[in-house]
Short mmCIF file of C-alpha atoms and ligand atoms in Angstrom, two decimals:
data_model
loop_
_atom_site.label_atom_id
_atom_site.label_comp_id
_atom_site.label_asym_id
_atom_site.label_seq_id
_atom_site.Cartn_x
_atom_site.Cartn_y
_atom_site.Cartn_z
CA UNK A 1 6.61 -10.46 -10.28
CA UNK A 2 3.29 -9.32 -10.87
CA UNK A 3 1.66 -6.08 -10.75
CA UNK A 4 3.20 -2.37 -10.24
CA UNK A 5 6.69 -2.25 -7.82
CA UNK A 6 5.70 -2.11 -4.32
CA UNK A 7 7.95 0.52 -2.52
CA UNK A 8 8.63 1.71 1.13
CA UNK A 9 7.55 5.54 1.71
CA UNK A 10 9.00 7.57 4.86
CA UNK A 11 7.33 10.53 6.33
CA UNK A 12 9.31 12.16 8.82
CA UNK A 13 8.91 15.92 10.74
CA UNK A 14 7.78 17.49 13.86
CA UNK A 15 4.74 16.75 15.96
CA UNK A 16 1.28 18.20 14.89
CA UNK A 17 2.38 18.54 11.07
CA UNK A 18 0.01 16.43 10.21
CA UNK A 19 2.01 13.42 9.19
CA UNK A 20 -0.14 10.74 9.89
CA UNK A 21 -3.13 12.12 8.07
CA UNK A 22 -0.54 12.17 4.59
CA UNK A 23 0.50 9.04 5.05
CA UNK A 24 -2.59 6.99 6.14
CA UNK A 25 -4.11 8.79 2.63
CA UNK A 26 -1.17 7.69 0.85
CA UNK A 27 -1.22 4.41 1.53
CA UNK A 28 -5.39 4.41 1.39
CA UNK A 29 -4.61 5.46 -2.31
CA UNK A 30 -2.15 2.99 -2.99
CA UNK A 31 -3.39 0.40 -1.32
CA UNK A 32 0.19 0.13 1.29
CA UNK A 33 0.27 -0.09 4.60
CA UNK A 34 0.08 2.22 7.19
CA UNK A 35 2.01 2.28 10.43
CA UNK A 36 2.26 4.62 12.94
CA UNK A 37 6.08 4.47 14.56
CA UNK A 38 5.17 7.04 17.05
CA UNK A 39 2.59 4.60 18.42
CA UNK A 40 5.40 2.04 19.22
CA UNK A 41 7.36 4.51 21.45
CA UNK A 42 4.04 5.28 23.36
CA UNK A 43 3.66 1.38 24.07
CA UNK A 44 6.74 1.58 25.65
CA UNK A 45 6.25 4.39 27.65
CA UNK A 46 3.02 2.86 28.58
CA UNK A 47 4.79 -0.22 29.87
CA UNK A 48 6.39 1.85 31.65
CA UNK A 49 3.85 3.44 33.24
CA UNK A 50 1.97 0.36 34.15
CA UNK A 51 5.04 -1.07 35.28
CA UNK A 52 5.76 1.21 37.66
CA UNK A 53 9.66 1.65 35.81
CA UNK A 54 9.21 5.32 36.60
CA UNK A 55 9.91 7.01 40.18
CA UNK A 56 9.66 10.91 40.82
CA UNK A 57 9.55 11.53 37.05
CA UNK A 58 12.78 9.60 36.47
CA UNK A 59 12.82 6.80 34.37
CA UNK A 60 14.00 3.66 36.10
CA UNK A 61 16.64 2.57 33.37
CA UNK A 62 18.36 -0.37 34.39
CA UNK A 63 14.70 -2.09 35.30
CA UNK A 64 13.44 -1.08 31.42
CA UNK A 65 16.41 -2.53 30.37
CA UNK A 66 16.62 -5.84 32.15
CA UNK A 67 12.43 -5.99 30.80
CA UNK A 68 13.19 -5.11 27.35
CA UNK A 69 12.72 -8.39 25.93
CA UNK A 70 9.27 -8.54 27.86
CA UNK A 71 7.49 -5.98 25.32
CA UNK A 72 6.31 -7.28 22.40
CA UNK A 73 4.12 -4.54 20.48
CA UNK A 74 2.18 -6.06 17.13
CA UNK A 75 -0.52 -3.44 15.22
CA UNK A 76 -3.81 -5.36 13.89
CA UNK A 77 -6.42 -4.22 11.50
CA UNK A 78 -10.18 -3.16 13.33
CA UNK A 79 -12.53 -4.13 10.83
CA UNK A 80 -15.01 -2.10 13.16
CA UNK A 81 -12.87 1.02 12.30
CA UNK A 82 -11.07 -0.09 9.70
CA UNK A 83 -8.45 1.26 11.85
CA UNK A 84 -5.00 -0.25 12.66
CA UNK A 85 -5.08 -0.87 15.93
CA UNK A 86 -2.04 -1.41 18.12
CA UNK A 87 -1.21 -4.17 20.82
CA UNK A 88 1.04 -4.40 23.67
CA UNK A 89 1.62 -8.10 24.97
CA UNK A 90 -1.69 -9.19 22.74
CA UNK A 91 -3.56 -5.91 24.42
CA UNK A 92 -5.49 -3.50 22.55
CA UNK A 93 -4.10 0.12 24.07
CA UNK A 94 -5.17 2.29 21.53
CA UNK A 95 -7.22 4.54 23.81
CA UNK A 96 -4.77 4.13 26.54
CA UNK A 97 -1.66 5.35 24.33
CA UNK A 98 -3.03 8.69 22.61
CA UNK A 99 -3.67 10.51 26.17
CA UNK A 100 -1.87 12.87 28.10
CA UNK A 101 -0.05 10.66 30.43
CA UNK A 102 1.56 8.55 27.83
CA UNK A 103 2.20 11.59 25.78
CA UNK A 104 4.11 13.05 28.90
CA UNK A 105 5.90 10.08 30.00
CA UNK A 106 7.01 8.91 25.88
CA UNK A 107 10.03 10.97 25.74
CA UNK A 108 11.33 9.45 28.70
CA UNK A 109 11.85 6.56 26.99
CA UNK A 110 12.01 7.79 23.11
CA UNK A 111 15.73 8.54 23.66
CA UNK A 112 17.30 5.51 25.43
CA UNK A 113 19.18 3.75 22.36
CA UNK A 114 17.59 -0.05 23.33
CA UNK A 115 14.80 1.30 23.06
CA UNK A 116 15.36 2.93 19.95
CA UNK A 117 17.42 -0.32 18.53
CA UNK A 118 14.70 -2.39 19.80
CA UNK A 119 11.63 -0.85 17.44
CA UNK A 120 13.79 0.08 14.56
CA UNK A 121 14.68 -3.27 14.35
CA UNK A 122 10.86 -4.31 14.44
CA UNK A 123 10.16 -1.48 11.95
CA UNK A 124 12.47 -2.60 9.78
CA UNK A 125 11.04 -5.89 9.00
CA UNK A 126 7.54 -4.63 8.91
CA UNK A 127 9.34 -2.53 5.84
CA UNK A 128 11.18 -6.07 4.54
CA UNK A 129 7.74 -6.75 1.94
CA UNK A 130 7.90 -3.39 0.72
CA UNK A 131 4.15 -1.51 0.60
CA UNK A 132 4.44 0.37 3.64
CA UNK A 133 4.09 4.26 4.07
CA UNK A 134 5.68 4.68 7.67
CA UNK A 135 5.75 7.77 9.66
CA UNK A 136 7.87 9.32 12.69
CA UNK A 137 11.28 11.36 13.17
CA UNK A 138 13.78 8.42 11.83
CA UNK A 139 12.52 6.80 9.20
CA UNK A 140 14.22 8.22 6.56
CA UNK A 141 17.22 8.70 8.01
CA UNK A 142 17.44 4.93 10.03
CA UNK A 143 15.04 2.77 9.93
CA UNK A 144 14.38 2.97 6.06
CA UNK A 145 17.46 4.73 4.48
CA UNK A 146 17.12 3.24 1.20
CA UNK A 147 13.12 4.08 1.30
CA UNK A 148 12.15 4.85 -2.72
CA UNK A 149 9.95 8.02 -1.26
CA UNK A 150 11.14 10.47 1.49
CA UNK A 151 9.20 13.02 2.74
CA UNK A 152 10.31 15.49 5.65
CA UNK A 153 7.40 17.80 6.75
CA UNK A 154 7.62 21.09 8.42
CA UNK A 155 4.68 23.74 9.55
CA UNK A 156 5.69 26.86 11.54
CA UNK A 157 4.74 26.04 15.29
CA UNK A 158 1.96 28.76 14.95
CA UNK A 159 0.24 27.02 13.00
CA UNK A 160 0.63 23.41 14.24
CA UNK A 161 -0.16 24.62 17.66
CA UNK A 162 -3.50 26.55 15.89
CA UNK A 163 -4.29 23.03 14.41
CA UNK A 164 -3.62 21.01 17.95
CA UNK A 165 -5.61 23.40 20.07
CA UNK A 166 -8.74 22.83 17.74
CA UNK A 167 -8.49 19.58 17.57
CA UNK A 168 -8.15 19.38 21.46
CA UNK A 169 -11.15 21.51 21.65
CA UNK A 170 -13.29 19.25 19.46
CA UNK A 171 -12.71 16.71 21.54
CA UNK A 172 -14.24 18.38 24.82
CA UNK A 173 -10.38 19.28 26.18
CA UNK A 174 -9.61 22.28 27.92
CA UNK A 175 -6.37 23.81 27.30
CA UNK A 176 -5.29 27.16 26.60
CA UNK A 177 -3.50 28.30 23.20
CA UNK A 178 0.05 29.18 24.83
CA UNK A 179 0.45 26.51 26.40
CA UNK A 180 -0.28 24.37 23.68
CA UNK A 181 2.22 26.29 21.59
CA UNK A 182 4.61 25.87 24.56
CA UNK A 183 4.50 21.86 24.42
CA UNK A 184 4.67 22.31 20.49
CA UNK A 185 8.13 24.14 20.78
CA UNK A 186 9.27 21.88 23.60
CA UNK A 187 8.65 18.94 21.53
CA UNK A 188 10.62 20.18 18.63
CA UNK A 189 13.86 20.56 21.08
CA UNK A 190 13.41 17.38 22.65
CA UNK A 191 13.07 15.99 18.91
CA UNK A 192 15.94 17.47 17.37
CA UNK A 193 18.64 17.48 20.39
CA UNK A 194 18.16 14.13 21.60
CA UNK A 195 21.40 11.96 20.59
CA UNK A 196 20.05 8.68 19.61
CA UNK A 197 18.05 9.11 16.29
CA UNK A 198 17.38 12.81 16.13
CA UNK A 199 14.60 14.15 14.06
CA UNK A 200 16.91 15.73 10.93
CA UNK A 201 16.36 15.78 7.24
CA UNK A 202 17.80 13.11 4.79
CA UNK A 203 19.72 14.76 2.31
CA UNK A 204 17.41 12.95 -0.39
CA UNK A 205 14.27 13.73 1.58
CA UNK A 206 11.60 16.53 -0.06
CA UNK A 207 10.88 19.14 2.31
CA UNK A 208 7.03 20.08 2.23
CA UNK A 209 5.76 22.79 4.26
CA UNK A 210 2.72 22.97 4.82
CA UNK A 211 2.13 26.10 6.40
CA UNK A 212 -0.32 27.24 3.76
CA UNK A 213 -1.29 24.58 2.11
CA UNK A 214 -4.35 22.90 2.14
CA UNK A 215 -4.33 18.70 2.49
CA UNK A 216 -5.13 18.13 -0.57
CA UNK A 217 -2.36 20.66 -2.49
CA UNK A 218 -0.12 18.33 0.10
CA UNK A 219 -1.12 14.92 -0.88
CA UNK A 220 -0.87 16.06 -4.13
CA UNK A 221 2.68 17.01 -4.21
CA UNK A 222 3.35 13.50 -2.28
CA UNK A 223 1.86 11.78 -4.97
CA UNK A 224 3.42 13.77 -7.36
CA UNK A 225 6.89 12.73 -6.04
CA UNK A 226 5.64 8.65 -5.66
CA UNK A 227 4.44 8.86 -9.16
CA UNK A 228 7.72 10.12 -10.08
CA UNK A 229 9.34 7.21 -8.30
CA UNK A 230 6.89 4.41 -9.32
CA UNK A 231 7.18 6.24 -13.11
CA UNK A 232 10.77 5.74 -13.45
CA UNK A 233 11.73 1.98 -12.31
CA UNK A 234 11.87 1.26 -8.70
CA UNK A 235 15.95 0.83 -7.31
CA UNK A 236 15.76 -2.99 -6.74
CA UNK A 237 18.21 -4.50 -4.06
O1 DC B 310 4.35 10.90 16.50
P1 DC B 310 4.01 10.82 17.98
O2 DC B 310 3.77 12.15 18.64
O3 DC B 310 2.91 9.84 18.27
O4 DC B 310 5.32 10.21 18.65
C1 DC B 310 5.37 9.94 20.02
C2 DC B 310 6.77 10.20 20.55
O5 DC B 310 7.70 9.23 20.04
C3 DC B 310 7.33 11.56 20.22
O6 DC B 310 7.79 12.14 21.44
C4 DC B 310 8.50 11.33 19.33
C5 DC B 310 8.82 9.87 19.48
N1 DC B 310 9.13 9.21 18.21
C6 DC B 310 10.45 8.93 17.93
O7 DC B 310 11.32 9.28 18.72
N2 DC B 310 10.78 8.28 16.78
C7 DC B 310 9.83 7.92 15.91
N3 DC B 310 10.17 7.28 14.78
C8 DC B 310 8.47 8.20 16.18
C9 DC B 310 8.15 8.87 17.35
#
């Protein structure tokens, strides 16, 4: 085989730790790629939502069920944006999945098992060529649990709600602080109780916090701990 071992890289921890931004600059740097597992989840719950599988804020279970095999959810590269770009029955809903009413109505669906078996199983080949830096709650504990590279984030809710409200403000939204923080600390319980697939450390993941750290002292441990990896022979199944 040519060229240095390709391997599979998990990020895993809470909203707003800034997951994504890690692994989209890991993979940038070595030259993997990047997908967004959280994005997969909201193209469900926007099915859902345009489906009209959800009645008085209860999610109509049976119906997603018996429509499972109707969602088919594929990511593409933007050349535009250079951005991934994700597709929900050959439909670009980007925009559509990053605001509030998707974010409201995704753990709804986020903890019914087929669901859950459903994408890991899709994640899980995306992962079977190796190169890919994935992020979410699971992926080092199901859908990748042999990944080469774990890494399990954590920020104290302070400060990723501090982050989230100024990003929310650059972008013209108006929200107050608490309440931010509120839907910060919500998240993390709905995260970590849920049954199926809960948001918990792999025993072999590293645990950066990154409370005070700046992004780059962050991707530099992460590529401290690839390096490590890619240093000292890749585990080969
Ligand atoms: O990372 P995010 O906020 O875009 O994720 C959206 C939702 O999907 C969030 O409520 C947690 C859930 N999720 C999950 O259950 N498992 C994953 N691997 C990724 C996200």
């Amino acid at each position: 085989m040519d060229g240095p071992p390709r391997i599979n890289i998990a990020v895993d921890g809470f909203s707003s730790c800034g997951k994504s931004t890690l692994a989209k600059q890991l993979a940038h740097q070595l030259g993997y790629t990047y997908i967004d597992s959280g994005a997969m989840y909201r193209a469900v719950a926007l099915f859902v939502i345009e489906n009209g599988l959800v009645h008085e804020g209860r999610l109509e279970r049976e119906a997603l069920l018996a429509r499972l095999d109707d969602i088919r959810i594929h990511f593409e590269h933007d050349p535009d944006s250079g951005r991934s770009i994700t597709l929900l029955n050959g439909r670009n809903v980007e925009r559509q999945i990053r605001g509030m009413e998707v974010s409201r109505y995704v753990t709804l669906v986020s903890p019914v098992p087929e669901v859950r078996a459903k994408l890991v199983k899709l994640q899980q080949h995306m992962g079977e060529g190796r190169g890919v830096v994935m992020d979410g709650r699971d992926i080092g504990t199901v859908v990748f649990p042999d990944a080469d590279v774990k890494l399990y984030m954590t920020a104290r809710p302070e400060v990723r709600a501090r982050r989230r409200f100024r990003e929310l403000k650059a972008r013209g939204v108006e929200v107050d602080y608490a309440s931010v923080l509120e839907n910060i600390e919500r998240r993390d319980e709905d995260d970590t109780k849920r049954a199926a697939d809960p948001l918990i450390k792999a025993p072999d993941a590293i645990e950066i916090d990154n409370s005070d750290l700046t992004e780059q002292e962050q991707f530099a441990l992460a590529m401290e701990a690839v390096e490590k990896v890619l240093a000292g022979g890749v585990k080969r199944t």
